[in-house]
Short mmCIF file of C-alpha atoms in Angstrom, two decimals:
data_model
loop_
_atom_site.label_atom_id
_atom_site.label_comp_id
_atom_site.label_asym_id
_atom_site.label_seq_id
_atom_site.Cartn_x
_atom_site.Cartn_y
_atom_site.Cartn_z
CA MET E 1 1.24 -32.22 -13.90
CA ALA E 2 4.71 -33.83 -13.27
CA LYS E 3 4.11 -35.30 -9.74
CA SER E 4 0.79 -35.88 -8.37
CA GLU E 5 -0.18 -33.86 -5.08
CA ASN E 6 0.91 -36.87 -2.91
CA GLU E 7 4.58 -36.37 -4.20
CA MET E 8 4.80 -33.20 -4.34
CA THR E 9 6.84 -31.28 -1.86
CA TRP E 10 6.90 -27.26 -0.89
CA LYS E 11 9.40 -26.64 -3.15
CA ASP E 12 7.43 -28.05 -5.99
CA VAL E 13 4.68 -25.62 -5.15
CA GLU E 14 4.37 -23.13 -7.96
CA ILE E 15 4.36 -19.39 -7.37
CA GLY E 16 0.80 -18.49 -5.40
CA CYS E 17 -0.14 -22.33 -6.17
CA ILE E 18 -0.84 -20.79 -9.98
CA VAL E 19 -1.86 -23.64 -12.28
CA THR E 20 0.44 -23.66 -15.47
CA GLU E 21 -1.07 -26.64 -17.02
CA PRO E 22 -4.68 -27.65 -17.91
CA GLY E 23 -6.13 -30.99 -16.88
CA GLY E 24 -5.82 -30.43 -12.62
CA ALA E 25 -9.69 -31.33 -12.25
CA LYS E 26 -9.43 -34.19 -14.44
CA ALA E 27 -6.47 -35.97 -12.57
CA TYR E 28 -8.27 -35.26 -9.31
CA GLU E 29 -9.76 -38.39 -7.96
CA SER E 30 -12.77 -36.76 -6.12
CA GLY E 31 -14.49 -40.49 -6.15
CA THR E 32 -12.41 -40.66 -2.88
CA TRP E 33 -15.27 -38.36 -1.27
CA ARG E 34 -17.82 -41.36 -1.56
CA SER E 35 -19.32 -43.11 1.42
CA GLN E 36 -22.14 -44.71 -1.08
CA ARG E 37 -21.87 -45.94 -4.72
CA PRO E 38 -24.43 -46.55 -7.21
CA THR E 39 -25.24 -50.12 -8.67
CA TYR E 40 -27.19 -50.85 -11.86
CA ASN E 41 -30.03 -53.24 -12.58
CA PHE E 42 -29.50 -52.44 -16.51
CA ASN E 43 -32.87 -54.92 -17.48
CA LYS E 44 -34.67 -51.80 -16.62
CA CYS E 45 -32.56 -49.06 -18.38
CA ILE E 46 -34.43 -47.40 -21.15
CA LYS E 47 -31.02 -45.80 -21.72
CA CYS E 48 -32.62 -42.03 -21.68
CA GLY E 49 -29.69 -40.58 -20.02
CA LEU E 50 -31.48 -38.53 -17.28
CA CYS E 51 -29.03 -39.76 -15.07
CA SER E 52 -26.19 -38.18 -16.81
CA LEU E 53 -27.99 -34.98 -17.37
CA TYR E 54 -28.35 -34.77 -13.52
CA CYS E 55 -24.94 -35.81 -12.57
CA PRO E 56 -23.62 -32.85 -10.82
CA GLU E 57 -20.06 -34.58 -11.53
CA GLY E 58 -20.88 -35.04 -14.98
CA CYS E 59 -19.28 -38.41 -14.31
CA ILE E 60 -21.69 -40.55 -16.20
CA ASP E 61 -21.55 -41.57 -19.65
CA LYS E 62 -22.52 -44.42 -21.73
CA ASN E 63 -20.60 -48.05 -21.19
CA LYS E 64 -19.81 -50.28 -24.09
CA ASP E 65 -23.14 -51.72 -24.14
CA GLY E 66 -24.77 -48.08 -24.47
CA TYR E 67 -26.15 -48.12 -20.65
CA PHE E 68 -25.40 -44.87 -18.79
CA GLU E 69 -22.92 -45.73 -15.93
CA ALA E 70 -20.83 -43.49 -13.49
CA ASP E 71 -17.30 -43.47 -13.79
CA LEU E 72 -16.48 -44.16 -10.01
CA PHE E 73 -13.08 -42.30 -10.08
CA TYR E 74 -14.95 -39.24 -10.19
CA CYS E 75 -18.24 -40.10 -8.44
CA LYS E 76 -18.91 -38.70 -5.13
CA GLY E 77 -21.65 -40.97 -4.36
CA CYS E 78 -24.37 -37.95 -4.07
CA GLY E 79 -27.35 -39.98 -5.39
CA VAL E 80 -29.09 -37.70 -7.18
CA CYS E 81 -28.61 -40.26 -10.28
CA ALA E 82 -30.85 -42.83 -8.32
CA ARG E 83 -33.12 -40.08 -7.34
CA GLU E 84 -33.94 -38.90 -10.86
CA CYS E 85 -34.20 -42.18 -12.47
CA TRP E 86 -37.62 -42.81 -14.13
CA THR E 87 -37.18 -46.56 -14.07
CA LYS E 88 -35.32 -47.44 -10.55
CA VAL E 89 -32.17 -48.97 -12.20
CA ILE E 90 -29.88 -47.42 -9.93
CA THR E 91 -29.47 -48.19 -6.17
CA MET E 92 -27.15 -46.70 -3.94
CA VAL E 93 -25.14 -49.19 -1.65
CA GLU E 94 -23.01 -48.23 1.19
CA GLU E 95 -19.15 -48.42 0.49
CA VAL E 96 -17.10 -51.14 2.64
CA GLU E 97 -13.74 -50.97 3.33
CA MET M 1 17.75 16.85 -7.69
CA ALA M 2 15.50 16.10 -4.86
CA THR M 3 13.65 19.06 -3.46
CA ARG M 4 12.73 19.85 0.46
CA ILE M 5 9.40 21.03 0.66
CA GLY M 6 6.94 21.54 3.24
CA VAL M 7 3.99 19.22 2.58
CA GLU M 8 1.19 17.42 4.14
CA VAL M 9 2.39 13.92 4.51
CA SER M 10 -0.72 12.11 2.82
CA ILE M 11 0.12 14.25 0.07
CA ALA M 12 3.94 13.40 -0.31
CA VAL M 13 2.87 9.75 0.15
CA ALA M 14 0.95 10.19 -2.90
CA ASP M 15 3.49 12.26 -4.70
CA ALA M 16 6.04 8.98 -3.80
CA VAL M 17 3.32 6.82 -5.22
CA LYS M 18 3.00 8.85 -8.41
CA LEU M 19 7.26 8.86 -8.69
CA CYS M 20 6.66 4.97 -8.82
CA ASN M 21 4.53 5.36 -12.18
CA PRO M 22 1.80 2.67 -11.30
CA ASP M 23 -0.70 1.51 -13.22
CA VAL M 24 -3.61 0.68 -11.22
CA ILE M 25 -4.57 2.28 -7.90
CA ALA M 26 -8.23 0.94 -6.75
CA ALA M 27 -9.13 2.46 -3.38
CA TYR M 28 -12.05 3.29 -1.15
CA PRO M 29 -11.58 6.61 0.93
CA ILE M 30 -12.03 6.41 4.58
CA THR M 31 -10.77 8.98 7.60
CA PRO M 32 -7.53 9.20 8.07
CA GLN M 33 -6.35 7.71 4.78
CA THR M 34 -8.56 9.85 2.53
CA HIS M 35 -5.98 12.38 1.51
CA ILE M 36 -3.59 9.92 0.06
CA VAL M 37 -6.17 8.51 -2.38
CA GLU M 38 -7.93 11.97 -2.89
CA HIS M 39 -4.79 13.28 -4.15
CA LEU M 40 -4.02 10.30 -6.59
CA ALA M 41 -7.34 10.55 -7.94
CA GLU M 42 -6.65 14.13 -8.62
CA LEU M 43 -3.30 13.12 -10.29
CA VAL M 44 -4.71 10.88 -12.65
CA ALA M 45 -7.72 13.19 -13.48
CA ASN M 46 -5.42 16.14 -14.29
CA GLY M 47 -3.28 13.87 -16.56
CA GLU M 48 -0.48 14.03 -14.26
CA LEU M 49 -0.21 10.51 -13.48
CA ASP M 50 -1.32 7.67 -16.34
CA ALA M 51 -2.78 5.23 -14.29
CA GLU M 52 -6.30 3.31 -13.82
CA TYR M 53 -8.20 4.80 -10.90
CA ILE M 54 -10.88 2.62 -9.88
CA PRO M 55 -13.39 4.39 -7.70
CA VAL M 56 -14.81 0.98 -6.13
CA GLU M 57 -17.36 0.78 -3.89
CA SER M 58 -16.34 -0.79 -0.75
CA GLU M 59 -12.86 -1.87 0.53
CA HIS M 60 -13.58 -5.44 -0.14
CA SER M 61 -13.85 -4.62 -3.80
CA ALA M 62 -10.97 -2.19 -3.51
CA MET M 63 -8.70 -5.20 -2.61
CA SER M 64 -10.34 -7.48 -4.78
CA ALA M 65 -9.92 -5.10 -7.96
CA CYS M 66 -6.19 -4.73 -6.68
CA LEU M 67 -5.47 -8.52 -7.10
CA GLY M 68 -6.82 -8.67 -10.20
CA SER M 69 -4.69 -5.82 -11.19
CA ALA M 70 -1.42 -7.58 -9.82
CA ALA M 71 -2.50 -10.42 -11.33
CA THR M 72 -1.92 -9.30 -14.87
CA GLY M 73 1.39 -7.89 -13.93
CA ALA M 74 0.18 -4.11 -13.39
CA ARG M 75 2.04 -2.22 -10.83
CA THR M 76 -0.86 -1.58 -8.00
CA PHE M 77 -1.31 0.44 -5.02
CA THR M 78 -4.52 1.23 -2.60
CA ALA M 79 -4.63 2.52 0.81
CA THR M 80 -7.16 1.83 3.70
CA ALA M 81 -7.44 2.40 7.49
CA SER M 82 -9.51 0.72 10.54
CA GLN M 83 -12.89 -0.30 9.32
CA GLY M 84 -12.04 -0.34 5.61
CA LEU M 85 -8.64 -2.74 6.73
CA ALA M 86 -11.32 -4.88 8.31
CA LEU M 87 -13.94 -4.75 5.48
CA MET M 88 -10.96 -6.14 3.36
CA ASN M 89 -9.51 -8.61 5.54
CA GLU M 90 -10.67 -11.67 3.75
CA VAL M 91 -9.29 -10.37 0.47
CA VAL M 92 -5.85 -9.19 2.33
CA TYR M 93 -5.36 -13.03 2.95
CA VAL M 94 -5.60 -13.85 -0.29
CA ALA M 95 -3.26 -11.38 -1.79
CA SER M 96 -0.06 -12.59 -0.16
CA ALA M 97 -1.18 -16.50 -0.66
CA MET M 98 -1.45 -15.86 -4.17
CA ARG M 99 1.97 -13.83 -4.14
CA LEU M 100 0.44 -10.87 -5.78
CA PRO M 101 2.77 -7.62 -4.94
CA VAL M 102 0.13 -5.24 -3.88
CA ILE M 103 1.40 -2.01 -2.50
CA MET M 104 -0.90 -0.56 0.30
CA ALA M 105 -0.63 2.52 2.81
CA VAL M 106 -2.29 2.04 6.00
CA ALA M 107 -3.37 4.87 8.02
CA ASN M 108 -3.73 3.22 11.19
CA ARG M 109 -6.81 4.28 13.29
CA SER M 110 -8.81 2.49 15.95
CA LEU M 111 -11.13 -0.25 15.14
CA SER M 112 -14.68 0.37 16.59
CA ALA M 113 -16.68 0.28 18.90
CA PRO M 114 -16.95 2.99 20.32
CA LEU M 115 -16.40 4.68 16.89
CA SER M 116 -13.02 6.54 16.86
CA ILE M 117 -11.37 8.15 13.86
CA TRP M 118 -8.15 8.80 15.62
CA CYS M 119 -5.03 6.73 16.03
CA ASP M 120 -4.00 3.35 17.58
CA HIS M 121 -2.32 0.14 16.10
CA SER M 122 -5.68 -2.15 16.68
CA ASP M 123 -6.05 -2.03 12.60
CA MET M 124 -2.33 -3.03 11.95
CA MET M 125 -2.90 -6.05 14.65
CA SER M 126 -6.07 -7.00 13.35
CA VAL M 127 -3.92 -8.14 9.94
CA ARG M 128 -0.66 -9.20 11.60
CA ASP M 129 -1.17 -12.73 10.46
CA THR M 130 -2.22 -12.17 6.91
CA GLY M 131 1.33 -12.92 5.31
CA TRP M 132 1.98 -9.62 4.19
CA ILE M 133 5.15 -7.74 4.39
CA GLN M 134 4.79 -4.96 6.70
CA ILE M 135 6.55 -1.68 7.72
CA ILE M 136 5.82 0.44 10.43
CA THR M 137 6.95 3.98 9.70
CA GLU M 138 7.72 7.10 12.22
CA ASN M 139 7.40 10.28 9.99
CA GLY M 140 6.58 11.35 7.00
CA GLN M 141 9.96 10.85 5.27
CA GLN M 142 10.13 7.42 6.12
CA ALA M 143 6.40 6.97 4.87
CA VAL M 144 7.27 8.50 1.35
CA ASP M 145 10.84 6.52 1.44
CA ASN M 146 9.34 3.26 2.43
CA THR M 147 6.52 3.42 -0.15
CA ILE M 148 8.77 3.46 -2.85
CA ILE M 149 10.94 0.72 -1.32
CA SER M 150 7.74 -1.27 -1.01
CA PHE M 151 7.34 -1.15 -4.94
CA ARG M 152 11.03 -2.68 -4.90
CA VAL M 153 10.47 -5.46 -2.62
CA GLY M 154 7.35 -6.76 -3.04
CA GLU M 155 7.94 -6.62 -6.98
CA ASP M 156 11.40 -8.43 -6.68
CA PRO M 157 11.25 -11.87 -8.23
CA GLN M 158 12.71 -13.28 -5.64
CA VAL M 159 9.73 -11.88 -3.41
CA LEU M 160 6.36 -11.48 -5.05
CA LEU M 161 4.71 -10.23 -2.02
CA PRO M 162 2.03 -7.47 -0.65
CA VAL M 163 3.63 -4.83 1.32
CA MET M 164 1.75 -2.45 3.88
CA VAL M 165 3.31 0.83 4.62
CA HIS M 166 1.99 1.75 8.16
CA LEU M 167 1.58 5.22 9.24
CA ASP M 168 -0.48 6.77 11.64
CA GLY M 169 -3.51 8.38 11.36
CA PHE M 170 -3.26 11.81 11.67
CA ASN M 171 -0.27 11.89 13.19
CA LEU M 172 1.55 11.38 10.16
CA THR M 173 -1.15 11.53 7.63
CA HIS M 174 -2.45 14.98 8.47
CA VAL M 175 0.66 17.14 9.46
CA VAL M 176 2.75 19.48 7.41
CA GLU M 177 6.55 18.23 7.27
CA PRO M 178 9.11 18.79 5.94
CA ILE M 179 10.19 15.98 3.43
CA MET M 180 12.93 15.47 0.87
CA ILE M 181 10.77 14.49 -2.46
CA PRO M 182 13.16 12.23 -4.55
CA ASP M 183 14.23 13.14 -7.77
CA GLN M 184 12.02 10.99 -10.62
CA ALA M 185 15.37 10.06 -12.31
CA GLU M 186 16.79 8.55 -8.96
CA VAL M 187 13.51 6.92 -8.57
CA ASP M 188 13.61 5.40 -12.00
CA LYS M 189 17.27 4.15 -11.43
CA TYR M 190 16.06 2.35 -7.95
CA LEU M 191 12.59 0.86 -8.99
CA PRO M 192 13.03 -1.76 -11.93
CA LYS M 193 10.03 -2.62 -14.01
CA ASN M 194 7.43 -4.95 -12.20
CA ARG M 195 7.74 -8.32 -14.22
CA PHE M 196 5.16 -10.69 -12.68
CA PRO M 197 6.59 -13.70 -13.70
CA LEU M 198 3.14 -15.68 -14.58
CA PRO M 199 0.57 -13.12 -15.05
CA LEU M 200 -3.17 -13.75 -16.69
CA ASN M 201 -2.18 -13.55 -20.43
CA PRO M 202 -4.63 -15.09 -23.14
CA ASP M 203 -1.81 -16.06 -25.06
CA LYS M 204 -0.31 -18.08 -21.96
CA PRO M 205 -3.21 -18.89 -20.18
CA VAL M 206 -3.03 -19.98 -16.31
CA ALA M 207 -5.79 -20.26 -13.50
CA MET M 208 -5.16 -18.34 -10.40
CA GLY M 209 -7.06 -19.16 -6.69
CA GLY M 210 -7.56 -22.75 -7.38
CA PHE M 211 -8.58 -25.50 -4.39
CA ALA M 212 -5.98 -27.62 -2.54
CA ALA M 213 -6.98 -30.47 -1.17
CA PRO M 214 -5.61 -31.80 2.25
CA ALA M 215 -2.72 -33.87 0.25
CA ILE M 216 -1.05 -30.57 -0.79
CA PHE M 217 -2.73 -27.62 1.26
CA MET M 218 0.38 -27.86 4.27
CA GLU M 219 3.09 -27.72 1.56
CA THR M 220 1.48 -24.25 0.15
CA LYS M 221 1.35 -22.87 3.45
CA TRP M 222 4.90 -23.71 3.85
CA ALA M 223 6.22 -22.74 0.46
CA GLN M 224 4.61 -19.40 1.78
CA GLU M 225 6.41 -18.71 5.22
CA VAL M 226 9.67 -19.58 3.68
CA ASN M 227 9.24 -17.19 1.11
CA ILE M 228 8.38 -14.46 3.66
CA GLN M 229 11.03 -15.23 5.71
CA ASN M 230 13.30 -15.22 2.82
CA SER M 231 12.05 -11.90 2.00
CA LYS M 232 13.73 -10.24 4.95
CA LYS M 233 17.42 -10.56 2.62
CA VAL M 234 15.50 -8.75 -0.28
CA ILE M 235 14.16 -6.06 2.20
CA LEU M 236 17.74 -5.38 3.94
CA GLN M 237 19.44 -5.05 -0.16
CA ALA M 238 16.19 -2.64 -0.82
CA TRP M 239 17.17 -0.72 2.00
CA ASP M 240 20.75 -0.69 1.36
CA GLU M 241 20.45 0.16 -1.87
CA PHE M 242 18.27 3.13 -0.95
CA ASN M 243 20.82 4.49 1.43
CA LYS M 244 23.11 4.61 -1.41
CA ILE M 245 20.98 6.43 -3.89
CA PHE M 246 18.86 8.64 -1.07
CA GLY M 247 21.01 8.63 1.52
CA ARG M 248 18.44 7.53 4.12
CA LYS M 249 19.39 4.34 6.21
CA TYR M 250 16.49 2.16 7.07
CA GLU M 251 16.95 -0.63 9.45
CA PRO M 252 14.31 -3.73 10.86
CA ILE M 253 15.57 -2.26 14.29
CA GLU M 254 16.37 0.96 14.46
CA LYS M 255 18.44 2.30 17.84
CA TYR M 256 18.46 5.47 19.31
CA GLN M 257 21.09 6.07 22.17
CA SER M 258 20.83 2.68 23.11
CA ASP M 259 24.44 1.34 22.71
CA GLY M 260 25.37 0.16 26.30
CA ALA M 261 22.33 1.45 28.12
CA LYS M 262 20.64 -0.45 30.86
CA THR M 263 16.89 0.49 30.15
CA LEU M 264 15.64 0.86 26.67
CA ILE M 265 12.05 1.70 25.67
CA LEU M 266 11.03 0.19 22.41
CA THR M 267 8.55 2.34 20.59
CA VAL M 268 6.21 1.61 17.38
CA GLY M 269 5.06 4.40 14.98
CA SER M 270 4.85 8.02 15.45
CA SER M 271 5.36 8.26 19.31
CA GLY M 272 8.51 6.85 18.80
CA GLU M 273 9.94 10.56 18.26
CA THR M 274 8.27 11.80 21.34
CA ALA M 275 9.56 8.87 23.37
CA SER M 276 13.10 9.99 21.80
CA VAL M 277 12.73 13.75 23.41
CA ALA M 278 12.21 12.03 26.79
CA VAL M 279 14.89 9.90 26.35
CA ASP M 280 17.31 12.86 25.35
CA GLU M 281 15.90 14.54 28.77
CA LEU M 282 16.50 11.98 31.09
CA LYS M 283 19.94 11.20 29.75
CA LYS M 284 20.85 14.88 30.78
CA GLU M 285 19.16 14.05 34.20
CA GLY M 286 21.61 11.35 34.57
CA MET M 287 19.37 8.28 33.57
CA ASP M 288 21.27 5.44 31.64
CA VAL M 289 18.43 4.93 29.22
CA GLY M 290 18.01 4.58 25.49
CA GLN M 291 15.65 3.62 22.81
CA VAL M 292 14.86 1.14 20.09
CA ARG M 293 12.54 1.00 17.60
CA ILE M 294 10.44 -1.30 15.46
CA ARG M 295 10.46 -0.56 11.35
CA LEU M 296 9.95 -3.92 9.87
CA TRP M 297 7.00 -5.89 11.68
CA ARG M 298 6.81 -9.03 9.47
CA PRO M 299 9.01 -10.55 8.94
CA PHE M 300 9.62 -10.18 12.25
CA PRO M 301 13.51 -9.48 12.85
CA PHE M 302 14.16 -11.99 15.52
CA GLU M 303 18.12 -11.76 15.38
CA GLU M 304 18.15 -7.69 15.09
CA LEU M 305 15.88 -7.57 18.24
CA ARG M 306 17.78 -9.64 20.28
CA GLU M 307 21.21 -7.93 19.16
CA ALA M 308 19.88 -4.59 19.89
CA VAL M 309 18.66 -5.26 23.41
CA LYS M 310 20.96 -8.04 24.49
CA GLY M 311 23.03 -5.69 26.94
CA ALA M 312 19.85 -3.81 28.47
CA ASP M 313 18.52 -4.88 32.15
CA VAL M 314 15.03 -3.79 31.51
CA LEU M 315 12.95 -3.33 28.30
CA ILE M 316 9.91 -1.06 28.34
CA VAL M 317 7.67 -2.18 25.15
CA MET M 318 5.11 0.30 23.92
CA ASP M 319 2.02 -1.07 22.50
CA ARG M 320 -0.96 0.91 20.73
CA ALA M 321 -3.32 -1.95 20.86
CA ILE M 322 -4.58 -4.58 23.33
CA SER M 323 -5.14 -8.11 22.83
CA PHE M 324 -8.03 -8.49 24.76
CA GLY M 325 -8.01 -11.03 27.75
CA GLY M 326 -4.84 -11.93 26.45
CA PRO M 327 -1.04 -11.12 27.34
CA GLY M 328 -1.21 -7.26 26.61
CA GLY M 329 0.12 -5.67 23.59
CA PRO M 330 0.82 -8.05 20.76
CA ILE M 331 4.01 -5.86 20.19
CA ALA M 332 5.49 -6.83 23.54
CA SER M 333 3.90 -10.77 23.18
CA GLU M 334 6.18 -10.92 20.54
CA VAL M 335 9.02 -9.44 21.96
CA LYS M 336 8.93 -11.53 25.19
CA ALA M 337 8.42 -14.76 22.87
CA ALA M 338 11.70 -13.38 21.01
CA LEU M 339 13.66 -13.19 24.18
CA TYR M 340 12.22 -16.30 25.87
CA ASN M 341 14.90 -18.94 24.98
CA GLN M 342 18.02 -16.43 25.41
CA ALA M 343 19.95 -16.91 28.26
CA LYS M 344 20.64 -13.12 28.81
CA LYS M 345 17.63 -11.21 28.16
CA PRO M 346 16.29 -8.00 29.88
CA ASN M 347 13.22 -7.93 32.29
CA VAL M 348 10.35 -6.92 29.83
CA VAL M 349 7.54 -4.43 31.08
CA ASN M 350 4.74 -3.93 28.75
CA TYR M 351 2.75 -0.61 28.79
CA VAL M 352 -0.44 0.15 26.34
CA ILE M 353 -0.53 3.69 25.29
CA SER M 354 -2.55 5.99 23.39
CA LEU M 355 -5.38 4.20 22.27
CA GLY M 356 -7.75 5.91 20.13
CA GLY M 357 -5.90 8.72 19.41
CA ARG M 358 -4.94 9.72 23.33
CA ASP M 359 -1.85 11.56 23.30
CA THR M 360 1.17 10.54 25.17
CA THR M 361 3.62 13.52 25.81
CA VAL M 362 7.30 13.54 26.66
CA SER M 363 6.36 13.89 30.26
CA ASP M 364 4.21 10.87 30.00
CA PHE M 365 6.71 8.89 28.30
CA LYS M 366 9.26 9.99 31.33
CA ASN M 367 6.86 8.66 33.62
CA ILE M 368 6.62 5.29 31.68
CA ILE M 369 10.31 4.92 31.83
CA LYS M 370 10.28 5.71 35.56
CA GLN M 371 7.67 3.56 36.55
CA GLY M 372 8.77 0.67 34.14
CA VAL M 373 12.28 0.57 35.76
CA GLY M 374 10.17 0.28 39.46
CA ILE M 375 8.00 -2.31 38.08
CA ALA M 376 11.32 -4.09 36.80
CA GLU M 377 12.86 -3.98 39.95
CA LYS M 378 9.77 -4.70 42.06
CA GLY M 379 7.51 -7.08 39.88
CA SER M 380 4.09 -6.55 39.17
CA LYS M 381 0.94 -8.89 39.56
CA ASN M 382 -0.23 -7.35 36.15
CA GLU M 383 0.42 -8.91 32.77
CA TYR M 384 0.84 -5.46 31.61
CA GLU M 385 0.30 -2.06 32.58
CA ILE M 386 -2.00 0.76 30.64
CA TYR M 387 -1.09 4.31 31.16
CA GLY M 388 -3.18 6.85 31.83
CA VAL M 389 -6.63 5.37 32.06
CA ARG M 390 -8.52 7.48 35.10
CA GLY M 391 -9.87 5.57 38.17
#
């Protein structure tokens, strides 16, 4: 995508909004929908990866230390990961301004 | 050579579709559209037309199949009426927003309830704001010609929009008229191949029907609006070119005896021909009256309408639909809006007539014109008049 959605004018809209390049979903910051964010106590984490399997956004992956963590660019803050975590690693907290 | 034959209008419309060599027809039969799609099914079954005929299970599916077809760049036709148009409504909006040139004949019929199979324009008005180009025809020849014209306009690379051709149910669809059936070679000359610029193609994948966030949605809608506004010049060119090849002229607003007339009647659809006879008789009786007809409904021909009625004192607008609890007829509502800011404008009187197939005869039109002039002079407490309701 040459321009972001915030920069495109009506003249830049493709015929019928047809998407001609892949990657539109990857470029979309669904994290702006979030009203709560996941926070982690990795001391409790057993690295089972169940949170990443349940994540409806598919945005949880291993971080550099091998713990599972959400990518906040995409995370919508639904809290499914916190609900499903066996060892209660994840606590959802309110997003503040 | 074109041939002039006596033929039922529905059959002639189907034959006109055949002349345009469509790739896909997806339709569900509904009165009074039935004969159009039945005849197309027959042509395909007989091997006279090399097209896919998809006998879908509903009108919602008919339009959905048409979207898929048009998205691949296939030339696509369907037809419906009334409840069928209502059932496909959701997908009708999608066709225009996705810029897919589906061509659809609408055999105008009233919407339930009570159930009626007869003609009025309530179905036409239910899709007024769907973003389709809409042409309203007055007789069988116009329906045939504008079916052919619609493919050329809708598929034009500058347009890429679906087009509806309205023809009155029964009053047109089921009558036998003398019609010039164009010659295949002339149609081939007039109608280029459909070349949709970004078709579904596994070798060059695209995604269609995506999601638009608030950050871009308004830009997409404005692009759609500018596009249909700009389609008018292509429609005018297509009508002009049609006239050169076939010798029949169409205009967004068509005039009959209207130059210099102080009283004008504005008609929509097949009843316009009955009104023309009334205009002739009233002129013989010494009345200064003429007629204008709306041929192009979307995009609305603002300039042509203002030009056509600017010299008149009284404009009597016929509607075959009611906007319930609103300003009366949708046509008059838009005509009034188009004239509101003009310094000199006729006094507009609106009549709702001929709902659910009620006949409006020559003498009815004469009454309406005479009464309308009286209302324009004396004024009325009514937002609009309804003609012929008992009690």
